[in-house]
Short mmCIF file of C-alpha atoms in Angstrom, two decimals:
data_model
loop_
_atom_site.label_atom_id
_atom_site.label_comp_id
_atom_site.label_asym_id
_atom_site.label_seq_id
_atom_site.Cartn_x
_atom_site.Cartn_y
_atom_site.Cartn_z
CA MET A 1321 4.81 -8.47 -25.94
CA ASN A 1322 7.98 -9.63 -23.26
CA PRO A 1323 5.10 -12.94 -22.13
CA LYS A 1324 6.79 -11.92 -18.30
CA LEU A 1325 5.75 -8.23 -19.12
CA LYS A 1326 2.91 -9.55 -20.27
CA GLU A 1327 1.26 -11.58 -17.24
CA VAL A 1328 2.90 -9.05 -14.76
CA ALA A 1329 0.64 -6.16 -16.68
CA GLN A 1330 -2.61 -8.63 -16.52
CA VAL A 1331 -1.69 -10.04 -12.64
CA PHE A 1332 -1.61 -5.97 -11.96
CA PHE A 1333 -4.67 -4.68 -13.50
CA LYS A 1334 -6.03 -7.00 -12.78
CA LEU A 1335 -5.16 -6.11 -9.34
CA GLY A 1336 -5.80 -2.87 -9.62
CA CYS A 1337 -9.32 -2.79 -10.48
CA PHE A 1338 -10.27 -4.41 -7.61
CA ALA A 1339 -7.46 -3.52 -4.60
CA PHE A 1340 -10.40 -1.86 -1.93
CA GLY A 1341 -9.77 -1.45 1.50
CA GLY A 1342 -6.42 -0.25 2.13
CA PRO A 1343 -2.44 -1.15 2.04
CA ALA A 1344 -2.90 -4.19 4.61
CA ALA A 1345 -5.70 -5.65 1.69
CA HIS A 1346 -4.06 -4.70 -1.35
CA ILE A 1347 -0.71 -6.81 0.39
CA ALA A 1348 -2.91 -9.81 1.29
CA MET A 1349 -3.71 -9.87 -2.01
CA MET A 1350 -0.24 -9.42 -3.79
CA GLU A 1351 0.34 -13.01 -1.67
CA ASP A 1352 -2.07 -14.81 -2.34
CA GLU A 1353 -2.38 -13.93 -6.12
CA ILE A 1354 1.84 -14.35 -6.46
CA ILE A 1355 2.79 -16.57 -3.59
CA GLU A 1356 0.57 -19.06 -3.64
CA LYS A 1357 -1.03 -18.78 -7.37
CA ARG A 1358 2.16 -17.88 -9.65
CA LYS A 1359 4.73 -18.23 -7.32
CA TRP A 1360 6.69 -16.14 -8.39
CA MET A 1361 9.37 -15.96 -5.59
CA THR A 1362 9.46 -17.65 -1.78
CA ARG A 1363 7.46 -16.04 1.18
CA ASP A 1364 10.21 -15.20 2.81
CA TYR A 1365 11.89 -13.34 0.26
CA PHE A 1366 8.16 -11.41 -0.20
CA LEU A 1367 7.85 -10.95 3.49
CA ASP A 1368 12.41 -8.88 2.82
CA LEU A 1369 10.22 -6.67 0.43
CA ILE A 1370 7.58 -5.97 2.73
CA GLY A 1371 9.72 -4.64 5.51
CA THR A 1372 12.52 -2.53 2.88
CA THR A 1373 9.50 -0.91 1.45
CA ASN A 1374 7.91 0.07 5.11
CA LEU A 1375 10.85 2.16 5.48
CA ILE A 1376 10.84 4.07 2.50
CA PRO A 1377 8.42 7.38 1.40
CA GLY A 1378 5.38 6.95 -0.57
CA PRO A 1379 2.78 3.99 -1.12
CA ASN A 1380 3.11 0.57 0.52
CA SER A 1381 1.37 -1.76 -1.22
CA THR A 1382 1.83 0.39 -5.15
CA GLU A 1383 5.55 0.04 -4.16
CA MET A 1384 5.83 -3.55 -3.47
CA THR A 1385 4.05 -4.08 -6.55
CA MET A 1386 6.88 -2.68 -8.54
CA HIS A 1387 9.21 -4.68 -6.10
CA CYS A 1388 7.38 -7.91 -7.40
CA GLY A 1389 7.04 -6.53 -11.38
CA TYR A 1390 11.20 -6.35 -10.74
CA GLU A 1391 11.28 -9.35 -9.45
CA ARG A 1392 9.22 -10.98 -12.40
CA ALA A 1393 10.68 -9.41 -15.64
CA GLY A 1394 12.80 -6.75 -14.23
CA LYS A 1395 13.93 -2.80 -14.46
CA PRO A 1396 10.62 -3.12 -16.68
CA GLY A 1397 8.64 -5.46 -15.22
CA LEU A 1398 8.93 -2.83 -11.98
CA PHE A 1399 7.37 0.57 -14.51
CA VAL A 1400 4.72 -2.64 -15.57
CA ALA A 1401 3.11 -3.34 -12.28
CA GLY A 1402 3.38 -0.13 -11.23
CA ILE A 1403 1.65 1.90 -14.17
CA SER A 1404 -0.78 -1.09 -14.36
CA PHE A 1405 -2.10 -0.70 -10.56
CA ILE A 1406 -1.71 2.71 -10.45
CA PHE A 1407 -3.93 2.85 -14.11
CA PRO A 1408 -7.45 1.60 -12.81
CA ALA A 1409 -7.36 3.82 -10.21
CA THR A 1410 -6.36 6.99 -12.04
CA ILE A 1411 -9.39 6.66 -15.01
CA ILE A 1412 -11.90 5.72 -12.34
CA THR A 1413 -11.16 8.98 -10.41
CA ALA A 1414 -10.56 11.19 -13.69
CA LEU A 1415 -14.26 10.10 -15.24
CA LEU A 1416 -15.20 10.61 -11.49
CA ALA A 1417 -13.34 14.05 -10.95
CA PHE A 1418 -15.15 15.35 -14.48
CA LEU A 1419 -18.57 13.73 -12.72
CA TYR A 1420 -17.50 16.90 -9.89
CA VAL A 1421 -16.85 19.27 -11.90
CA LYS A 1422 -19.38 19.26 -13.77
CA TYR A 1423 -22.16 18.32 -12.09
CA GLY A 1424 -21.08 19.32 -8.62
CA GLN A 1425 -21.09 16.44 -5.73
CA LEU A 1426 -19.55 12.39 -5.81
CA PRO A 1427 -21.89 9.37 -6.72
CA LYS A 1428 -23.72 7.06 -4.33
CA VAL A 1429 -21.60 4.69 -3.68
CA GLU A 1430 -21.49 3.92 0.00
CA PRO A 1431 -23.52 0.50 -0.28
CA PHE A 1432 -21.36 -0.80 -2.25
CA ILE A 1433 -17.88 -0.06 0.19
CA TYR A 1434 -20.00 -0.83 3.15
CA GLY A 1435 -19.80 -4.53 2.14
CA ILE A 1436 -16.02 -4.51 0.59
CA LYS A 1437 -14.45 -3.46 3.77
CA PRO A 1438 -15.63 -6.33 6.30
CA ALA A 1439 -15.31 -8.38 3.88
CA VAL A 1440 -11.36 -7.57 3.48
CA LEU A 1441 -10.57 -8.03 6.91
CA ALA A 1442 -10.67 -11.90 6.24
CA ILE A 1443 -8.34 -11.65 3.28
CA ILE A 1444 -5.31 -9.37 6.05
CA ALA A 1445 -6.14 -11.82 8.79
CA SER A 1446 -5.13 -14.57 6.20
CA ALA A 1447 -2.02 -13.45 5.02
CA ILE A 1448 -1.73 -12.30 8.42
CA LEU A 1449 -1.14 -16.26 10.07
CA LYS A 1450 0.35 -16.91 6.55
CA LEU A 1451 3.11 -14.17 6.49
CA GLY A 1452 3.00 -15.08 10.41
CA LYS A 1453 4.55 -18.27 9.80
CA LYS A 1454 8.02 -16.84 8.06
CA ALA A 1455 8.44 -14.03 10.00
CA ILE A 1456 8.11 -16.00 14.27
CA LYS A 1457 12.10 -17.66 13.10
CA SER A 1458 12.80 -17.29 17.48
CA PHE A 1459 11.35 -16.54 20.22
CA GLU A 1460 13.10 -13.23 20.56
CA LEU A 1461 11.04 -11.63 17.41
CA VAL A 1462 8.22 -13.46 18.83
CA VAL A 1463 8.96 -10.80 22.39
CA LEU A 1464 9.62 -7.87 19.79
CA GLY A 1465 6.56 -8.55 17.61
CA LEU A 1466 4.31 -7.85 20.64
CA LEU A 1467 5.84 -4.98 21.69
CA VAL A 1468 5.44 -3.34 18.22
CA LEU A 1469 1.86 -4.28 18.21
CA SER A 1470 1.46 -2.67 21.45
CA ALA A 1471 3.06 0.32 20.51
CA SER A 1472 1.80 0.53 17.02
CA LEU A 1473 -2.30 0.83 18.73
CA LEU A 1474 -0.95 2.95 21.23
CA GLY A 1475 -0.50 5.15 18.74
CA VAL A 1476 3.18 4.89 18.17
CA ASN A 1477 4.44 6.34 14.55
CA GLU A 1478 4.58 2.90 12.75
CA ILE A 1479 7.60 4.16 10.18
CA ILE A 1480 9.55 4.97 14.33
CA ALA A 1481 8.23 1.48 15.23
CA LEU A 1482 9.60 0.31 12.60
CA LEU A 1483 13.28 0.69 12.01
CA ALA A 1484 13.09 0.42 16.79
CA ALA A 1485 12.44 -2.80 16.12
CA GLY A 1486 15.12 -3.46 13.28
CA ILE A 1487 17.91 -1.39 15.15
CA LEU A 1488 16.45 -3.15 18.82
CA GLY A 1489 16.75 -6.50 16.94
CA MET A 1490 19.93 -6.29 15.68
CA LEU A 1491 22.38 -5.14 17.89
CA TYR A 1492 19.92 -7.97 19.77
CA PHE A 1493 20.42 -10.81 17.66
CA TYR A 1494 24.11 -9.07 16.96
CA LEU A 1495 25.76 -9.55 20.41
CA LYS A 1496 23.95 -12.56 20.51
CA SER A 1497 24.97 -14.24 18.01
CA LYS A 1498 29.18 -13.30 18.95
CA SER A 1499 30.79 -14.04 15.73
CA ASN A 1500 33.74 -12.48 14.28
CA SER A 1501 33.62 -13.07 10.79
CA SER A 1502 33.15 -10.36 8.85
CA LEU A 1503 30.54 -7.81 8.23
CA ASN A 1504 29.69 -7.29 4.74
CA SER A 1505 28.42 -3.10 4.11
CA VAL A 1506 25.81 -1.72 2.53
CA SER A 1507 26.62 1.74 1.76
CA PRO A 1508 22.94 4.34 3.16
CA PHE A 1509 21.82 6.33 0.38
CA LEU A 1510 19.17 9.42 1.21
CA PHE A 1511 17.40 11.27 -1.39
CA PHE A 1512 16.58 15.19 -0.73
CA PHE A 1513 13.33 16.77 -3.12
CA GLY A 1514 14.34 20.34 -2.35
CA ILE A 1515 11.16 21.75 -4.10
CA SER A 1516 10.71 25.81 -3.25
CA THR A 1517 6.72 26.76 -1.68
CA ILE A 1518 4.76 27.14 -5.28
CA THR A 1519 2.31 30.22 -4.16
CA ALA A 1520 2.14 31.41 -7.70
CA LYS A 1521 -0.86 30.94 -10.02
CA VAL A 1522 -1.90 27.00 -10.95
CA SER A 1523 -0.01 25.24 -13.92
CA THR A 1524 0.57 22.18 -15.46
CA PHE A 1525 4.63 22.30 -14.41
CA LYS A 1526 3.15 23.36 -10.81
CA LEU A 1527 1.00 20.90 -10.08
CA PHE A 1528 4.15 18.07 -11.35
CA MET A 1529 6.29 19.56 -9.12
CA ILE A 1530 4.07 20.40 -5.76
CA PHE A 1531 2.57 16.99 -6.12
CA LEU A 1532 6.90 15.43 -6.94
CA LYS A 1533 7.53 16.73 -3.27
CA VAL A 1534 4.78 15.41 -1.64
CA GLY A 1535 5.26 11.69 -3.19
CA ALA A 1536 9.54 12.38 -1.97
CA ILE A 1537 8.76 12.92 1.39
CA LEU A 1538 5.35 10.83 2.05
CA TYR A 1539 4.72 8.52 4.87
CA GLY A 1540 1.45 6.52 6.76
CA SER A 1541 -2.17 6.87 5.73
CA GLY A 1542 -4.94 9.52 3.87
CA TYR A 1543 -5.15 11.31 7.02
CA VAL A 1544 -1.32 12.25 6.29
CA LEU A 1545 -1.60 12.72 2.92
CA PHE A 1546 -4.46 15.47 4.01
CA ALA A 1547 -1.96 17.17 6.39
CA TYR A 1548 0.59 17.19 3.22
CA LEU A 1549 -2.06 18.27 0.26
CA ASP A 1550 -3.77 20.69 3.61
CA ALA A 1551 -0.67 22.50 3.24
CA GLU A 1552 0.53 22.37 -0.49
CA LEU A 1553 -3.06 23.32 -1.55
CA VAL A 1554 -5.55 24.67 1.00
CA THR A 1555 -3.25 26.65 2.85
CA ARG A 1556 -1.83 28.61 0.12
CA GLY A 1557 -6.17 28.85 -1.47
CA LEU A 1558 -5.36 26.66 -4.20
CA LEU A 1559 -8.69 24.73 -2.89
CA THR A 1560 -11.13 25.10 -0.79
CA ARG A 1561 -10.84 22.20 2.13
CA ALA A 1562 -13.72 21.11 1.24
CA GLU A 1563 -12.97 19.81 -1.86
CA LEU A 1564 -9.63 18.34 -0.45
CA ILE A 1565 -12.08 16.50 1.41
CA ASP A 1566 -14.05 15.49 -1.80
CA ALA A 1567 -10.61 13.80 -3.73
CA ILE A 1568 -9.29 12.32 -0.41
CA ALA A 1569 -12.97 10.52 0.01
CA ILE A 1570 -12.62 9.20 -3.63
CA GLY A 1571 -9.41 8.53 -3.85
CA GLN A 1572 -10.75 6.40 -0.18
CA PHE A 1573 -13.42 4.66 -1.85
CA THR A 1574 -11.73 4.10 -5.40
CA PRO A 1575 -9.45 0.87 -6.11
CA GLY A 1576 -6.24 0.54 -5.55
CA PRO A 1577 -3.62 3.42 -4.05
CA VAL A 1578 -5.11 6.24 -2.18
CA LEU A 1579 -2.85 8.15 -3.96
CA SER A 1580 -4.91 8.56 -6.88
CA THR A 1581 -6.53 11.75 -5.30
CA SER A 1582 -3.52 13.02 -6.66
CA THR A 1583 -5.72 12.90 -9.85
CA PHE A 1584 -9.11 13.99 -8.78
CA ILE A 1585 -7.28 17.21 -7.08
CA GLY A 1586 -4.80 17.45 -10.62
CA TYR A 1587 -7.86 17.94 -13.17
CA GLN A 1588 -9.54 19.96 -10.81
CA LEU A 1589 -7.59 22.75 -10.62
CA SER A 1590 -5.88 21.72 -14.21
CA GLY A 1591 -8.70 19.65 -16.30
CA PHE A 1592 -6.80 16.67 -18.16
CA THR A 1593 -2.84 18.67 -18.18
CA GLY A 1594 -3.51 18.73 -14.57
CA ALA A 1595 -4.64 15.77 -13.83
CA LEU A 1596 -1.58 14.16 -16.23
CA ALA A 1597 0.55 15.93 -14.48
CA ALA A 1598 -0.78 15.30 -10.65
CA THR A 1599 -0.76 11.72 -10.64
CA THR A 1600 3.08 11.50 -12.15
CA GLY A 1601 4.37 13.32 -10.01
CA ILE A 1602 3.37 11.79 -6.94
CA PHE A 1603 3.36 8.01 -8.57
CA LEU A 1604 7.82 9.00 -9.84
CA PRO A 1605 9.16 8.63 -6.74
CA SER A 1606 8.00 5.24 -5.88
CA PHE A 1607 9.55 4.60 -9.23
CA LEU A 1608 12.66 6.02 -8.19
CA PHE A 1609 13.51 4.24 -4.67
CA VAL A 1610 12.32 0.78 -5.64
CA LEU A 1611 14.12 1.31 -8.63
CA ILE A 1612 17.56 1.89 -5.33
CA LEU A 1613 16.20 0.00 -3.14
CA ASN A 1614 15.06 -3.55 -4.94
CA PRO A 1615 19.41 -4.51 -6.08
CA PHE A 1616 20.30 -3.59 -2.16
CA ILE A 1617 17.23 -6.79 -0.66
CA PRO A 1618 19.55 -9.79 -1.43
CA ARG A 1619 22.48 -7.99 -0.82
CA MET A 1620 21.13 -7.08 3.16
CA ARG A 1621 19.88 -10.75 3.16
CA ASN A 1622 24.23 -11.63 2.28
CA SER A 1623 25.74 -9.08 5.38
CA LYS A 1624 24.91 -10.68 8.64
CA ILE A 1625 24.14 -7.61 10.61
CA LEU A 1626 22.04 -6.57 8.31
CA ARG A 1627 20.53 -9.89 8.25
CA TYR A 1628 19.31 -9.57 12.04
CA PHE A 1629 17.96 -6.41 11.00
CA LEU A 1630 15.37 -7.16 8.18
CA ASP A 1631 14.37 -10.27 10.30
CA SER A 1632 12.82 -7.48 13.22
CA VAL A 1633 11.91 -5.31 10.80
CA ASN A 1634 10.10 -8.64 9.11
CA VAL A 1635 7.99 -9.09 12.14
CA ALA A 1636 7.76 -5.51 13.06
CA ALA A 1637 6.07 -5.05 9.61
CA VAL A 1638 3.87 -8.47 10.40
CA ALA A 1639 2.80 -7.14 13.75
CA VAL A 1640 1.87 -3.11 12.11
CA MET A 1641 -0.30 -5.19 9.80
CA VAL A 1642 -2.50 -7.41 12.90
CA ALA A 1643 -2.59 -3.16 14.54
CA VAL A 1644 -3.92 -2.70 11.21
CA LEU A 1645 -6.57 -4.88 11.16
CA ILE A 1646 -7.67 -5.13 14.97
CA ALA A 1647 -8.38 -1.08 14.61
CA MET A 1648 -10.62 -2.28 11.09
CA THR A 1649 -12.14 -4.46 12.81
CA ARG A 1650 -13.61 -2.34 15.79
CA GLU A 1651 -14.32 0.55 13.05
CA THR A 1652 -16.30 -2.03 10.90
CA LEU A 1653 -17.73 -4.62 12.71
CA VAL A 1654 -20.72 -2.52 14.26
CA GLU A 1655 -23.47 -4.14 12.37
CA TRP A 1656 -24.99 -7.20 12.38
CA GLN A 1657 -24.69 -7.05 8.48
CA SER A 1658 -20.87 -5.86 8.82
CA ILE A 1659 -20.38 -9.22 10.53
CA THR A 1660 -22.53 -10.88 8.81
CA ILE A 1661 -20.51 -10.42 5.18
CA ALA A 1662 -17.34 -10.29 7.88
CA LEU A 1663 -18.38 -13.70 9.03
CA ILE A 1664 -18.61 -15.08 5.17
CA ALA A 1665 -15.57 -14.15 3.84
CA VAL A 1666 -13.60 -16.53 6.60
CA PHE A 1667 -15.71 -19.26 5.89
CA LEU A 1668 -14.43 -18.54 1.85
CA THR A 1669 -10.65 -17.35 2.37
CA PHE A 1670 -10.28 -20.44 4.96
CA LYS A 1671 -12.33 -23.07 4.23
CA THR A 1672 -12.08 -22.77 -0.21
CA LYS A 1673 -9.99 -21.95 -2.68
CA ILE A 1674 -11.73 -18.35 -4.03
CA SER A 1675 -10.09 -15.62 -5.42
CA THR A 1676 -9.96 -13.01 -2.62
CA ILE A 1677 -10.46 -10.59 -5.96
CA TRP A 1678 -14.27 -13.26 -5.70
CA ILE A 1679 -14.90 -12.90 -1.82
CA ILE A 1680 -14.14 -8.27 -2.43
CA VAL A 1681 -16.52 -8.98 -5.39
CA MET A 1682 -19.39 -10.89 -3.10
CA GLY A 1683 -18.05 -8.42 -0.04
CA ALA A 1684 -19.73 -5.12 -2.39
CA ILE A 1685 -22.60 -7.55 -3.90
CA ILE A 1686 -24.23 -8.62 -0.58
CA GLY A 1687 -23.44 -5.36 1.70
CA PHE A 1688 -25.24 -3.95 -1.42
CA LEU A 1689 -28.29 -6.24 -0.27
CA LEU A 1690 -28.71 -5.44 2.60
CA MET A 1691 -28.08 -1.89 2.57
CA ILE A 1692 -30.95 -1.35 0.04
CA LEU A 1693 -33.27 -4.53 2.01
CA THR A 1694 -32.54 -2.78 5.81
CA THR A 1695 -33.09 1.12 4.59
#
């Protein structure tokens, strides 16, 4: 096996086993593994990847693994990175689906998740500081970032905020530059799926098509995924809402992308082949989007006006991460136990060189012990 491909597989499989906390936490862990430790690319280019990934459908952190794999080992690296990151979550989720179908309940993992949540706050904060230093290149970008942060905290959709920031910044800096140089252009592309609604009895192919459709148009968090799957499955009588809620919960507390929910649902509806079909369907569009988009990113940097757009989107992406951190902090730090774990994680993150993965493990163990001792 190609040494670079082997390295890509090892890095993203390891991340896939420990990537708790949602996309912001996943990207923070990638920044530590890929930029700090291995220096596969510059932090500036990593920021470009984050900014552009936020503008396309699909799970952002999973698509970031694909971009990073592409940069390290070409097109094969894209597929190896994505599959390696997804694989642990799908295996764990499939096992949980089997237990759920057989015994009708989920295992008790809340004590471990309790400690992981405050631990990832420190990891996200560290990544924000590092990426923010690169993203903030002028006073105007600071103002733009604050506007996006305010909009995000007020509930404005993150895609709208990112696009608006990119366009506003691009126009402002272009007019400010008063450049007479010719501008390179990159032809935009649109990717539409016209998959008809399926109401008949579920088969493997139909499951694949349902989840392919969802994967091709999905933006946003697990709550958005819930809305899509509710419309596609619950309203058509393929799944009960209680079963869907359990499936979303599985995706939330297993490592890796929340879209591993698809594995759980696929198994419920059609066994092992259904799990495979649903998982393949929901992730396939992301592989295609990244495969098409990645070669355009360096060209965008070579275009003056698109460079302004990227700089503005990058600072907006960091602002969105700050908004996510604020929201997570409000939800998580509500008891002395979670505050204690967060403070320990802050010390380890900023004052030591301990890997983010070990900080996650530490949070899980301390969370488990504190919940056992205080209940």
